[in-house]
Amino acid sequence: MKILVVGSGGREHAICRAIKKSKKTTKIFCANGNAGIAQIAECVAIKPVQITELADYAENNSIDLTFVGGENSLALGMVDEFERRGLKIVGASRQAAQLESSKSFAKDFMARHKIPTAQYKTAFSTVEAAEILEAGEFGGEQSPVVVKADGLAAGKGVVVAANRAEAVSAVNELQNLVGADAAQKIVLEECLFGKEISLLLFSDGKNFALMPPTRDHKRIGENDRGANTGGMGTITDASLLSAELTAEIVETIVKPTLIGAEKDGFPFRGILFLGLMLTENGVKVLEYNVRFGDPETQAILVRLESDFVEICEAIIAGKLNELSIEWQAGSSACVVLAAENYPQKPRSGDVIFGLDEVEKSNDVFVFHAGTDQNETGEYLTAGGRVLGITATAKTLAEALETAYAAVEKISWNGMQFRRDIGK
Ligand code: AMP
Ligand code: GLY
């Protein structure tokens, strides 16, 4: 099969690797890829948001299956366009993608289908949001409130404000932070407390299969200090989620979400990512994403033993229930190496040293994100998050040790990473 992957990050490198392992794959194409992806796929110079061009490309090149990495393509209706043309594709439809592309849509959906989440109120302007806060309609004067831009904001649209005054200034700053479009509506939310966990699943609309639970580390600095990023590292480990909590999540969140989506007319086919908070009052949904996470995927897919392409075909055919999806026992860890000045204004063009040494090892996977290669074959930094050094092992401690041992071999001018992933 000829398979097209849409995206250019570490997530897409991990997806391409999983596809490469499949006995069904004859050739991988990736739009638009990166220097690591180029080692296993033909990179195509079409951006993930160029929906029509991508559909034309798939038609003209007899692509058998397309897999969409990121939310922007999905929110623009890429899956709808491909399906309209009879092209096979895995991902959420435009309507289903609203679970991620509009926070107020997602909150109303959860309220309608009684899915546990934080109390909330949607404001239709900055002025209304400030009025709601100042009238004490939401949160107390000294209690924390969460302020969220409604639209896609690449991780920048959420402010956990310590008190009402901070929440009001967050509301007033939101448009500057994420742009007028994403902040057209503002969701005000009760602040939840507890441990955060991400649970991803494959869904064919009716049947689903959970992936190993994972935890992300979002802040740039150790001990969760400093600016928010796309994610500086992830782990998968059975200890993140007990069998009891998993069963609670399936009954109170997963099933009602899939049944609710079907009832509302947009059966969810693709990858569903649940951002969850384990609170004293049960597990609650912080957010839905309608795609694989980055860097969650790097840590998850290295443990997948089943054929990824067969899973994709089962999602499209509505036959996930006929597959038994196997995962390698144990744990995994992904440590992100970022460029100088990430996440503000990352510097590009630094030569990356030490990659050859790492790539010789069997339990270590180097996923490229923002990388490029020059004429002499040297790898260069070309973005904020540059590499995701990922390892699997029998225990989390070993996976972390192996990943960090590999990290020590890699360097470039200004390289940043956190030493406390998985701690
Ligand atoms: P989201 O994009 O909605 O997942 O929000 C990003 C991050 O903000 C989450 O990973 C949480 O750390 C935090 N957050 C979001 N909603 C809440 C909430 N209701 N209470 C506490 N923290 C939250
Ligand atoms: N790492 C968080 C995300 O992909 O949304």
Short mmCIF file of C-alpha atoms and ligand atoms in Angstrom, two decimals:
data_model
loop_
_atom_site.label_atom_id
_atom_site.label_comp_id
_atom_site.label_asym_id
_atom_site.label_seq_id
_atom_site.Cartn_x
_atom_site.Cartn_y
_atom_site.Cartn_z
CA MET A 1 0.00 0.00 0.00
CA LYS A 2 1.08 3.58 -0.71
CA ILE A 3 0.46 5.63 2.38
CA LEU A 4 0.44 9.40 2.86
CA VAL A 5 1.10 10.94 6.28
CA VAL A 6 0.18 14.59 6.82
CA GLY A 7 2.40 16.61 9.15
CA SER A 8 6.02 17.39 9.92
CA GLY A 9 6.70 16.85 13.62
CA GLY A 10 8.05 14.19 15.93
CA ARG A 11 4.54 12.79 16.11
CA GLU A 12 4.49 12.23 12.35
CA HIS A 13 7.98 10.67 12.43
CA ALA A 14 6.69 8.15 15.00
CA ILE A 15 3.60 7.51 12.83
CA CYS A 16 5.76 7.00 9.72
CA ARG A 17 7.95 4.54 11.62
CA ALA A 18 4.89 2.54 12.74
CA ILE A 19 3.63 2.49 9.14
CA LYS A 20 7.06 1.44 7.86
CA LYS A 21 6.96 -1.61 10.16
CA SER A 22 3.70 -2.82 8.58
CA LYS A 23 3.94 -5.69 6.10
CA LYS A 24 1.25 -3.92 4.05
CA THR A 25 3.32 -0.82 3.35
CA THR A 26 5.16 -0.47 0.05
CA LYS A 27 5.88 3.25 0.13
CA ILE A 28 5.35 6.18 2.51
CA PHE A 29 4.85 9.78 1.47
CA CYS A 30 4.83 12.62 4.00
CA ALA A 31 3.54 16.15 3.53
CA ASN A 32 5.69 17.94 4.35
CA GLY A 33 7.95 15.89 6.64
CA ASN A 34 11.36 16.68 8.12
CA ALA A 35 14.95 15.44 7.80
CA GLY A 36 14.30 12.32 9.90
CA ILE A 37 11.09 11.42 8.10
CA ALA A 38 12.97 11.81 4.80
CA GLN A 39 15.01 8.71 5.71
CA ILE A 40 11.93 6.50 5.52
CA ALA A 41 9.43 8.44 3.40
CA GLU A 42 9.30 10.61 0.33
CA CYS A 43 8.68 14.14 1.57
CA VAL A 44 6.14 16.10 -0.42
CA ALA A 45 6.20 19.92 -0.42
CA ILE A 46 2.53 20.48 0.37
CA LYS A 47 1.51 22.04 3.68
CA PRO A 48 -0.95 20.20 5.97
CA VAL A 49 -3.51 23.02 5.55
CA GLN A 50 -3.57 22.74 1.73
CA ILE A 51 -6.51 20.37 1.71
CA THR A 52 -7.38 20.50 -2.01
CA GLU A 53 -3.75 20.12 -3.08
CA LEU A 54 -3.34 17.12 -0.77
CA ALA A 55 -6.47 15.44 -2.10
CA ASP A 56 -5.27 16.07 -5.67
CA TYR A 57 -1.89 14.59 -4.75
CA ALA A 58 -3.49 11.49 -3.24
CA GLU A 59 -5.62 11.02 -6.37
CA ASN A 60 -2.79 11.60 -8.84
CA ASN A 61 -0.37 9.31 -7.01
CA SER A 62 -2.80 6.46 -6.28
CA ILE A 63 -2.39 6.78 -2.52
CA ASP A 64 -4.21 3.89 -0.80
CA LEU A 65 -4.48 5.41 2.65
CA THR A 66 -3.89 8.82 4.24
CA PHE A 67 -3.23 9.44 7.93
CA VAL A 68 -3.66 12.95 9.31
CA GLY A 69 -1.35 14.05 12.13
CA GLY A 70 -2.56 17.43 13.33
CA GLU A 71 -5.72 19.27 14.30
CA ASN A 72 -5.47 22.10 11.79
CA SER A 73 -5.98 19.81 8.80
CA LEU A 74 -8.88 18.07 10.57
CA ALA A 75 -10.58 21.32 11.61
CA LEU A 76 -10.37 22.49 7.99
CA GLY A 77 -12.31 19.42 6.85
CA MET A 78 -9.55 17.37 5.26
CA VAL A 79 -11.24 14.07 6.07
CA ASP A 80 -14.57 15.25 4.61
CA GLU A 81 -12.86 16.32 1.38
CA PHE A 82 -10.99 13.02 0.99
CA GLU A 83 -14.12 10.97 1.74
CA ARG A 84 -16.14 13.05 -0.73
CA ARG A 85 -13.64 11.98 -3.40
CA GLY A 86 -13.73 8.33 -2.27
CA LEU A 87 -10.18 8.44 -0.87
CA LYS A 88 -9.37 6.38 2.24
CA ILE A 89 -8.30 8.49 5.19
CA VAL A 90 -7.97 8.17 8.98
CA GLY A 91 -8.94 11.15 11.12
CA ALA A 92 -11.84 13.03 12.64
CA SER A 93 -14.38 14.72 10.39
CA ARG A 94 -14.70 18.50 10.47
CA GLN A 95 -17.74 18.26 12.73
CA ALA A 96 -16.07 15.83 15.12
CA ALA A 97 -12.94 18.01 15.12
CA GLN A 98 -14.97 20.74 16.83
CA LEU A 99 -14.45 18.77 20.04
CA GLU A 100 -10.95 20.25 19.85
CA SER A 101 -11.35 23.32 17.65
CA SER A 102 -14.04 24.91 19.84
CA LYS A 103 -13.82 24.64 23.61
CA SER A 104 -17.40 25.90 24.04
CA PHE A 105 -18.62 23.24 21.58
CA ALA A 106 -16.77 20.58 23.60
CA LYS A 107 -18.13 21.87 26.93
CA ASP A 108 -21.71 22.00 25.64
CA PHE A 109 -21.24 18.49 24.23
CA MET A 110 -20.06 17.21 27.64
CA ALA A 111 -22.92 18.95 29.45
CA ARG A 112 -25.46 17.49 26.99
CA HIS A 113 -24.11 13.96 27.39
CA LYS A 114 -23.41 14.18 31.16
CA ILE A 115 -19.69 13.65 30.78
CA PRO A 116 -17.81 14.79 33.92
CA THR A 117 -15.92 18.05 33.40
CA ALA A 118 -15.30 21.38 35.19
CA GLN A 119 -18.27 23.76 35.64
CA TYR A 120 -18.12 26.45 32.98
CA LYS A 121 -19.71 29.43 31.36
CA THR A 122 -19.17 30.71 27.82
CA ALA A 123 -18.83 34.46 27.19
CA PHE A 124 -19.37 35.90 23.72
CA SER A 125 -17.03 38.86 24.13
CA THR A 126 -14.16 40.08 26.29
CA VAL A 127 -16.51 42.55 27.96
CA GLU A 128 -19.04 39.86 28.82
CA ALA A 129 -16.30 37.58 30.21
CA ALA A 130 -15.00 40.37 32.47
CA GLU A 131 -18.57 41.17 33.58
CA ILE A 132 -19.25 37.52 34.47
CA LEU A 133 -16.07 37.40 36.55
CA GLU A 134 -16.64 40.76 38.24
CA ALA A 135 -20.25 39.99 39.06
CA GLY A 136 -18.95 36.96 40.96
CA GLU A 137 -21.03 34.76 38.69
CA PHE A 138 -18.00 32.57 38.27
CA GLY A 139 -15.40 31.74 40.93
CA GLY A 140 -14.78 33.67 44.14
CA GLU A 141 -12.62 36.79 44.50
CA GLN A 142 -9.68 34.79 45.85
CA SER A 143 -10.28 31.48 44.16
CA PRO A 144 -8.59 30.31 40.97
CA VAL A 145 -10.47 30.43 37.68
CA VAL A 146 -9.45 29.02 34.33
CA VAL A 147 -9.77 31.26 31.26
CA LYS A 148 -9.81 29.60 27.84
CA ALA A 149 -9.90 30.97 24.32
CA ASP A 150 -12.56 29.09 22.39
CA GLY A 151 -10.57 28.35 19.23
CA LEU A 152 -7.35 26.57 18.29
CA ALA A 153 -4.42 28.35 19.90
CA ALA A 154 -1.49 25.88 19.70
CA GLY A 155 -1.45 25.40 23.47
CA LYS A 156 -1.42 29.13 24.27
CA GLY A 157 -5.15 29.59 24.82
CA VAL A 158 -5.48 28.49 28.46
CA VAL A 159 -4.66 30.59 31.54
CA VAL A 160 -5.04 29.15 35.03
CA ALA A 161 -5.58 32.41 36.97
CA ALA A 162 -4.90 32.43 40.73
CA ASN A 163 -7.75 34.85 41.53
CA ARG A 164 -10.44 37.02 40.01
CA ALA A 165 -8.18 40.01 39.26
CA GLU A 166 -5.72 37.78 37.39
CA ALA A 167 -8.59 36.16 35.52
CA VAL A 168 -9.89 39.57 34.39
CA SER A 169 -6.47 40.60 33.10
CA ALA A 170 -6.11 37.20 31.39
CA VAL A 171 -9.43 37.83 29.66
CA ASN A 172 -8.23 41.24 28.50
CA GLU A 173 -4.93 39.81 27.25
CA LEU A 174 -6.39 36.78 25.49
CA GLN A 175 -6.90 38.40 22.07
CA ASN A 176 -3.27 39.60 22.01
CA LEU A 177 -2.10 36.16 22.98
CA VAL A 178 -4.03 34.00 20.53
CA GLY A 179 -5.54 36.39 17.98
CA ALA A 180 -9.07 37.74 17.63
CA ASP A 181 -10.39 34.66 15.82
CA ALA A 182 -9.49 32.12 18.49
CA ALA A 183 -10.71 34.44 21.28
CA GLN A 184 -14.09 35.33 19.76
CA LYS A 185 -15.67 33.32 22.54
CA ILE A 186 -14.15 32.79 25.98
CA VAL A 187 -14.82 29.84 28.25
CA LEU A 188 -14.56 30.46 32.01
CA GLU A 189 -14.04 27.34 34.02
CA GLU A 190 -13.91 26.06 37.56
CA CYS A 191 -10.32 25.17 38.49
CA LEU A 192 -9.83 21.46 39.09
CA PHE A 193 -7.12 19.89 41.23
CA GLY A 194 -5.46 16.52 40.94
CA LYS A 195 -3.04 14.55 38.81
CA GLU A 196 -3.22 14.99 35.05
CA ILE A 197 -3.15 12.09 32.69
CA SER A 198 -3.67 11.62 28.97
CA LEU A 199 -5.53 8.64 27.60
CA LEU A 200 -5.67 8.09 23.85
CA LEU A 201 -7.81 5.65 21.96
CA PHE A 202 -8.50 4.36 18.49
CA SER A 203 -12.18 4.62 17.55
CA ASP A 204 -14.12 3.45 14.50
CA GLY A 205 -17.26 5.29 15.58
CA LYS A 206 -18.67 2.44 17.65
CA ASN A 207 -15.76 0.30 18.80
CA PHE A 208 -12.67 1.59 20.52
CA ALA A 209 -9.29 0.40 21.78
CA LEU A 210 -7.39 2.22 24.52
CA MET A 211 -3.68 2.96 24.19
CA PRO A 212 -1.30 2.87 27.18
CA PRO A 213 -1.93 5.85 29.50
CA THR A 214 0.60 8.65 29.23
CA ARG A 215 1.74 11.79 31.02
CA ASP A 216 3.03 14.93 29.35
CA HIS A 217 5.35 17.59 30.81
CA LYS A 218 4.14 20.88 29.36
CA ARG A 219 6.36 23.54 30.96
CA ILE A 220 9.77 24.42 29.56
CA GLY A 221 11.50 24.30 32.95
CA GLU A 222 12.14 21.59 35.50
CA ASN A 223 9.65 21.25 38.37
CA ASP A 224 6.99 22.53 35.97
CA ARG A 225 8.27 26.12 35.93
CA GLY A 226 8.35 28.62 33.11
CA ALA A 227 6.40 28.97 29.91
CA ASN A 228 4.02 26.39 28.48
CA THR A 229 5.27 24.44 25.48
CA GLY A 230 3.83 21.84 23.13
CA GLY A 231 5.31 19.25 25.50
CA MET A 232 8.88 18.59 26.72
CA GLY A 233 8.58 14.89 27.36
CA THR A 234 6.21 12.02 28.00
CA ILE A 235 6.13 8.63 29.65
CA THR A 236 3.90 5.60 29.38
CA ASP A 237 3.66 3.33 32.37
CA ALA A 238 0.94 1.11 33.79
CA SER A 239 1.23 2.80 37.19
CA LEU A 240 -0.22 6.02 35.73
CA LEU A 241 -3.73 4.59 35.78
CA SER A 242 -5.18 1.75 37.87
CA ALA A 243 -7.53 -0.82 36.34
CA GLU A 244 -10.29 0.66 38.52
CA LEU A 245 -9.82 4.20 37.24
CA THR A 246 -9.53 2.92 33.68
CA ALA A 247 -12.90 1.18 34.06
CA GLU A 248 -14.40 4.41 35.49
CA ILE A 249 -13.06 6.41 32.53
CA VAL A 250 -14.43 3.91 30.03
CA GLU A 251 -17.91 4.00 31.59
CA THR A 252 -18.23 7.69 32.46
CA ILE A 253 -16.20 9.27 29.64
CA VAL A 254 -15.23 7.04 26.70
CA LYS A 255 -18.58 5.34 26.06
CA PRO A 256 -20.74 8.46 26.61
CA THR A 257 -18.42 10.43 24.30
CA LEU A 258 -18.64 7.93 21.43
CA ILE A 259 -22.38 7.39 21.89
CA GLY A 260 -22.93 11.16 22.22
CA ALA A 261 -20.96 11.88 19.05
CA GLU A 262 -22.98 9.32 17.12
CA LYS A 263 -26.27 10.71 18.48
CA ASP A 264 -25.23 14.23 17.52
CA GLY A 265 -24.55 13.08 13.97
CA PHE A 266 -20.76 12.89 13.89
CA PRO A 267 -19.62 9.35 14.73
CA PHE A 268 -16.04 9.67 15.93
CA ARG A 269 -13.62 7.86 13.66
CA GLY A 270 -9.91 8.32 14.28
CA ILE A 271 -7.76 9.04 17.29
CA LEU A 272 -9.39 10.52 20.38
CA PHE A 273 -7.12 12.07 23.02
CA LEU A 274 -8.63 12.62 26.46
CA GLY A 275 -6.88 15.19 28.66
CA LEU A 276 -8.02 14.11 32.13
CA MET A 277 -7.74 15.30 35.72
CA LEU A 278 -7.94 12.66 38.46
CA THR A 279 -9.84 14.73 41.06
CA GLU A 280 -11.13 13.77 44.51
CA ASN A 281 -14.59 13.70 42.97
CA GLY A 282 -13.75 11.36 40.16
CA VAL A 283 -12.04 11.65 36.80
CA LYS A 284 -12.95 14.76 34.77
CA VAL A 285 -12.24 15.80 31.21
CA LEU A 286 -10.00 18.86 30.84
CA GLU A 287 -10.01 18.74 27.08
CA TYR A 288 -10.56 16.61 24.02
CA ASN A 289 -8.03 16.45 21.23
CA VAL A 290 -9.08 14.73 18.04
CA ARG A 291 -5.65 13.42 17.04
CA PHE A 292 -2.46 11.92 18.36
CA GLY A 293 -0.50 14.04 20.86
CA ASP A 294 3.01 15.30 20.32
CA PRO A 295 5.15 13.99 22.10
CA GLU A 296 2.68 11.43 23.56
CA THR A 297 2.68 9.50 20.28
CA GLN A 298 6.44 8.99 20.28
CA ALA A 299 6.22 7.19 23.66
CA ILE A 300 3.03 5.30 22.77
CA LEU A 301 3.73 3.97 19.28
CA VAL A 302 7.18 2.54 20.10
CA ARG A 303 5.27 0.04 22.25
CA LEU A 304 2.76 -0.95 19.56
CA GLU A 305 3.29 -4.56 18.51
CA SER A 306 0.26 -4.89 16.24
CA ASP A 307 0.26 -3.75 12.64
CA PHE A 308 -0.55 -0.01 12.58
CA VAL A 309 -1.86 -0.11 9.01
CA GLU A 310 -4.24 -2.93 9.90
CA ILE A 311 -5.55 -0.77 12.75
CA CYS A 312 -6.08 2.11 10.31
CA GLU A 313 -7.99 -0.14 7.93
CA ALA A 314 -10.14 -1.45 10.80
CA ILE A 315 -10.98 2.14 11.82
CA ILE A 316 -12.16 2.91 8.29
CA ALA A 317 -14.10 -0.35 7.96
CA GLY A 318 -15.75 -0.05 11.40
CA LYS A 319 -14.17 -3.33 12.45
CA LEU A 320 -11.90 -2.41 15.34
CA ASN A 321 -13.73 -5.02 17.43
CA GLU A 322 -12.25 -7.73 15.19
CA LEU A 323 -8.67 -6.79 16.08
CA SER A 324 -6.77 -7.53 19.23
CA ILE A 325 -4.25 -4.74 19.61
CA GLU A 326 -1.03 -5.78 21.35
CA TRP A 327 1.39 -3.54 23.23
CA GLN A 328 4.91 -4.32 24.36
CA ALA A 329 4.87 -4.85 28.14
CA GLY A 330 6.75 -2.34 30.30
CA SER A 331 7.22 1.38 29.89
CA SER A 332 8.58 4.06 27.63
CA ALA A 333 9.91 7.59 27.89
CA CYS A 334 10.39 10.39 25.39
CA VAL A 335 12.67 13.33 26.23
CA VAL A 336 12.29 16.34 23.95
CA LEU A 337 15.38 18.30 22.96
CA ALA A 338 14.51 21.88 22.07
CA ALA A 339 16.33 24.72 20.38
CA GLU A 340 17.71 27.77 22.15
CA ASN A 341 14.97 30.28 23.01
CA TYR A 342 12.11 27.80 22.60
CA PRO A 343 9.19 28.40 23.14
CA GLN A 344 9.58 32.15 22.45
CA LYS A 345 11.74 32.59 19.33
CA PRO A 346 13.67 29.39 18.76
CA ARG A 347 16.95 29.72 16.90
CA SER A 348 17.42 27.60 13.78
CA GLY A 349 20.44 26.43 11.81
CA ASP A 350 22.62 24.96 14.59
CA VAL A 351 24.51 21.77 13.65
CA ILE A 352 23.33 18.73 15.63
CA PHE A 353 26.15 16.48 16.88
CA GLY A 354 26.10 12.87 18.07
CA LEU A 355 23.11 11.46 16.19
CA ASP A 356 25.11 8.64 14.54
CA GLU A 357 26.21 7.29 17.85
CA VAL A 358 22.66 7.05 19.19
CA GLU A 359 21.08 5.55 16.12
CA LYS A 360 23.16 2.36 16.55
CA SER A 361 21.16 1.37 19.62
CA ASN A 362 18.14 -0.98 19.52
CA ASP A 363 15.89 0.27 22.31
CA VAL A 364 16.34 3.93 21.49
CA PHE A 365 14.37 5.77 18.84
CA VAL A 366 15.33 9.21 17.64
CA PHE A 367 12.28 11.04 16.36
CA HIS A 368 12.96 14.21 14.42
CA ALA A 369 10.69 17.24 14.78
CA GLY A 370 12.26 20.53 13.64
CA THR A 371 15.28 19.28 11.68
CA ASP A 372 16.86 19.93 8.33
CA GLN A 373 19.87 18.52 6.50
CA ASN A 374 22.50 20.52 4.59
CA GLU A 375 24.36 19.53 1.39
CA THR A 376 27.16 17.89 3.36
CA GLY A 377 24.67 15.66 5.20
CA GLU A 378 24.83 17.42 8.55
CA TYR A 379 21.60 17.67 10.51
CA LEU A 380 20.56 21.18 11.54
CA THR A 381 17.98 22.51 13.98
CA ALA A 382 14.95 23.92 12.17
CA GLY A 383 12.27 24.60 14.75
CA GLY A 384 11.40 24.79 18.44
CA ARG A 385 11.21 21.15 19.38
CA VAL A 386 14.03 19.47 17.48
CA LEU A 387 14.28 15.82 18.55
CA GLY A 388 12.36 13.37 20.76
CA ILE A 389 14.71 10.78 22.24
CA THR A 390 12.53 7.81 23.08
CA ALA A 391 13.31 4.53 24.83
CA THR A 392 11.41 1.42 25.86
CA ALA A 393 12.27 -0.90 28.75
CA LYS A 394 10.76 -3.29 31.27
CA THR A 395 10.46 -0.54 33.86
CA LEU A 396 9.97 3.22 33.71
CA ALA A 397 13.26 3.80 35.57
CA GLU A 398 15.16 1.82 32.92
CA ALA A 399 13.37 3.53 30.05
CA LEU A 400 14.29 6.92 31.50
CA GLU A 401 17.87 5.86 32.10
CA THR A 402 18.25 4.62 28.52
CA ALA A 403 16.63 7.74 27.05
CA TYR A 404 18.81 10.10 29.12
CA ALA A 405 21.98 8.10 28.30
CA ALA A 406 21.18 8.72 24.62
CA VAL A 407 20.42 12.39 25.27
CA GLU A 408 23.93 12.79 26.74
CA LYS A 409 25.43 11.84 23.35
CA ILE A 410 23.57 14.57 21.47
CA SER A 411 24.41 18.23 21.50
CA TRP A 412 24.11 21.51 19.69
CA ASN A 413 24.61 25.11 20.54
CA GLY A 414 21.82 26.16 22.94
CA MET A 415 20.14 22.73 23.23
CA GLN A 416 17.57 22.63 26.06
CA PHE A 417 15.83 19.71 27.75
CA ARG A 418 14.31 18.80 31.09
CA ARG A 419 16.12 16.35 33.35
CA ASP A 420 12.98 15.53 35.33
CA ILE A 421 10.77 13.80 32.76
CA GLY A 422 8.87 10.99 34.47
CA LYS A 423 9.80 12.17 37.96
P1 AMP B 1 -6.38 22.33 27.90
O1 AMP B 1 -5.80 22.85 26.63
O2 AMP B 1 -7.82 22.61 28.08
O3 AMP B 1 -5.98 20.92 28.24
O4 AMP B 1 -5.61 23.11 29.03
C1 AMP B 1 -4.20 23.08 29.11
C2 AMP B 1 -3.79 22.86 30.53
O5 AMP B 1 -4.43 23.80 31.38
C3 AMP B 1 -4.20 21.49 31.07
O6 AMP B 1 -3.28 20.51 30.75
C4 AMP B 1 -4.26 21.80 32.55
O7 AMP B 1 -2.97 21.76 33.13
C5 AMP B 1 -4.77 23.21 32.62
N1 AMP B 1 -6.24 23.24 32.80
C6 AMP B 1 -7.18 23.27 31.83
N2 AMP B 1 -8.42 23.27 32.35
C7 AMP B 1 -8.27 23.25 33.69
C8 AMP B 1 -9.18 23.26 34.80
N3 AMP B 1 -10.49 23.31 34.62
N4 AMP B 1 -8.65 23.21 36.04
C9 AMP B 1 -7.31 23.19 36.23
N5 AMP B 1 -6.41 23.19 35.24
C10 AMP B 1 -6.87 23.22 33.98
N1 GLY B 2 1.32 17.30 23.99
C1 GLY B 2 0.04 17.86 23.98
C2 GLY B 2 -0.69 17.78 22.70
O1 GLY B 2 -0.27 17.19 21.74
O2 GLY B 2 -1.76 18.35 22.65
#
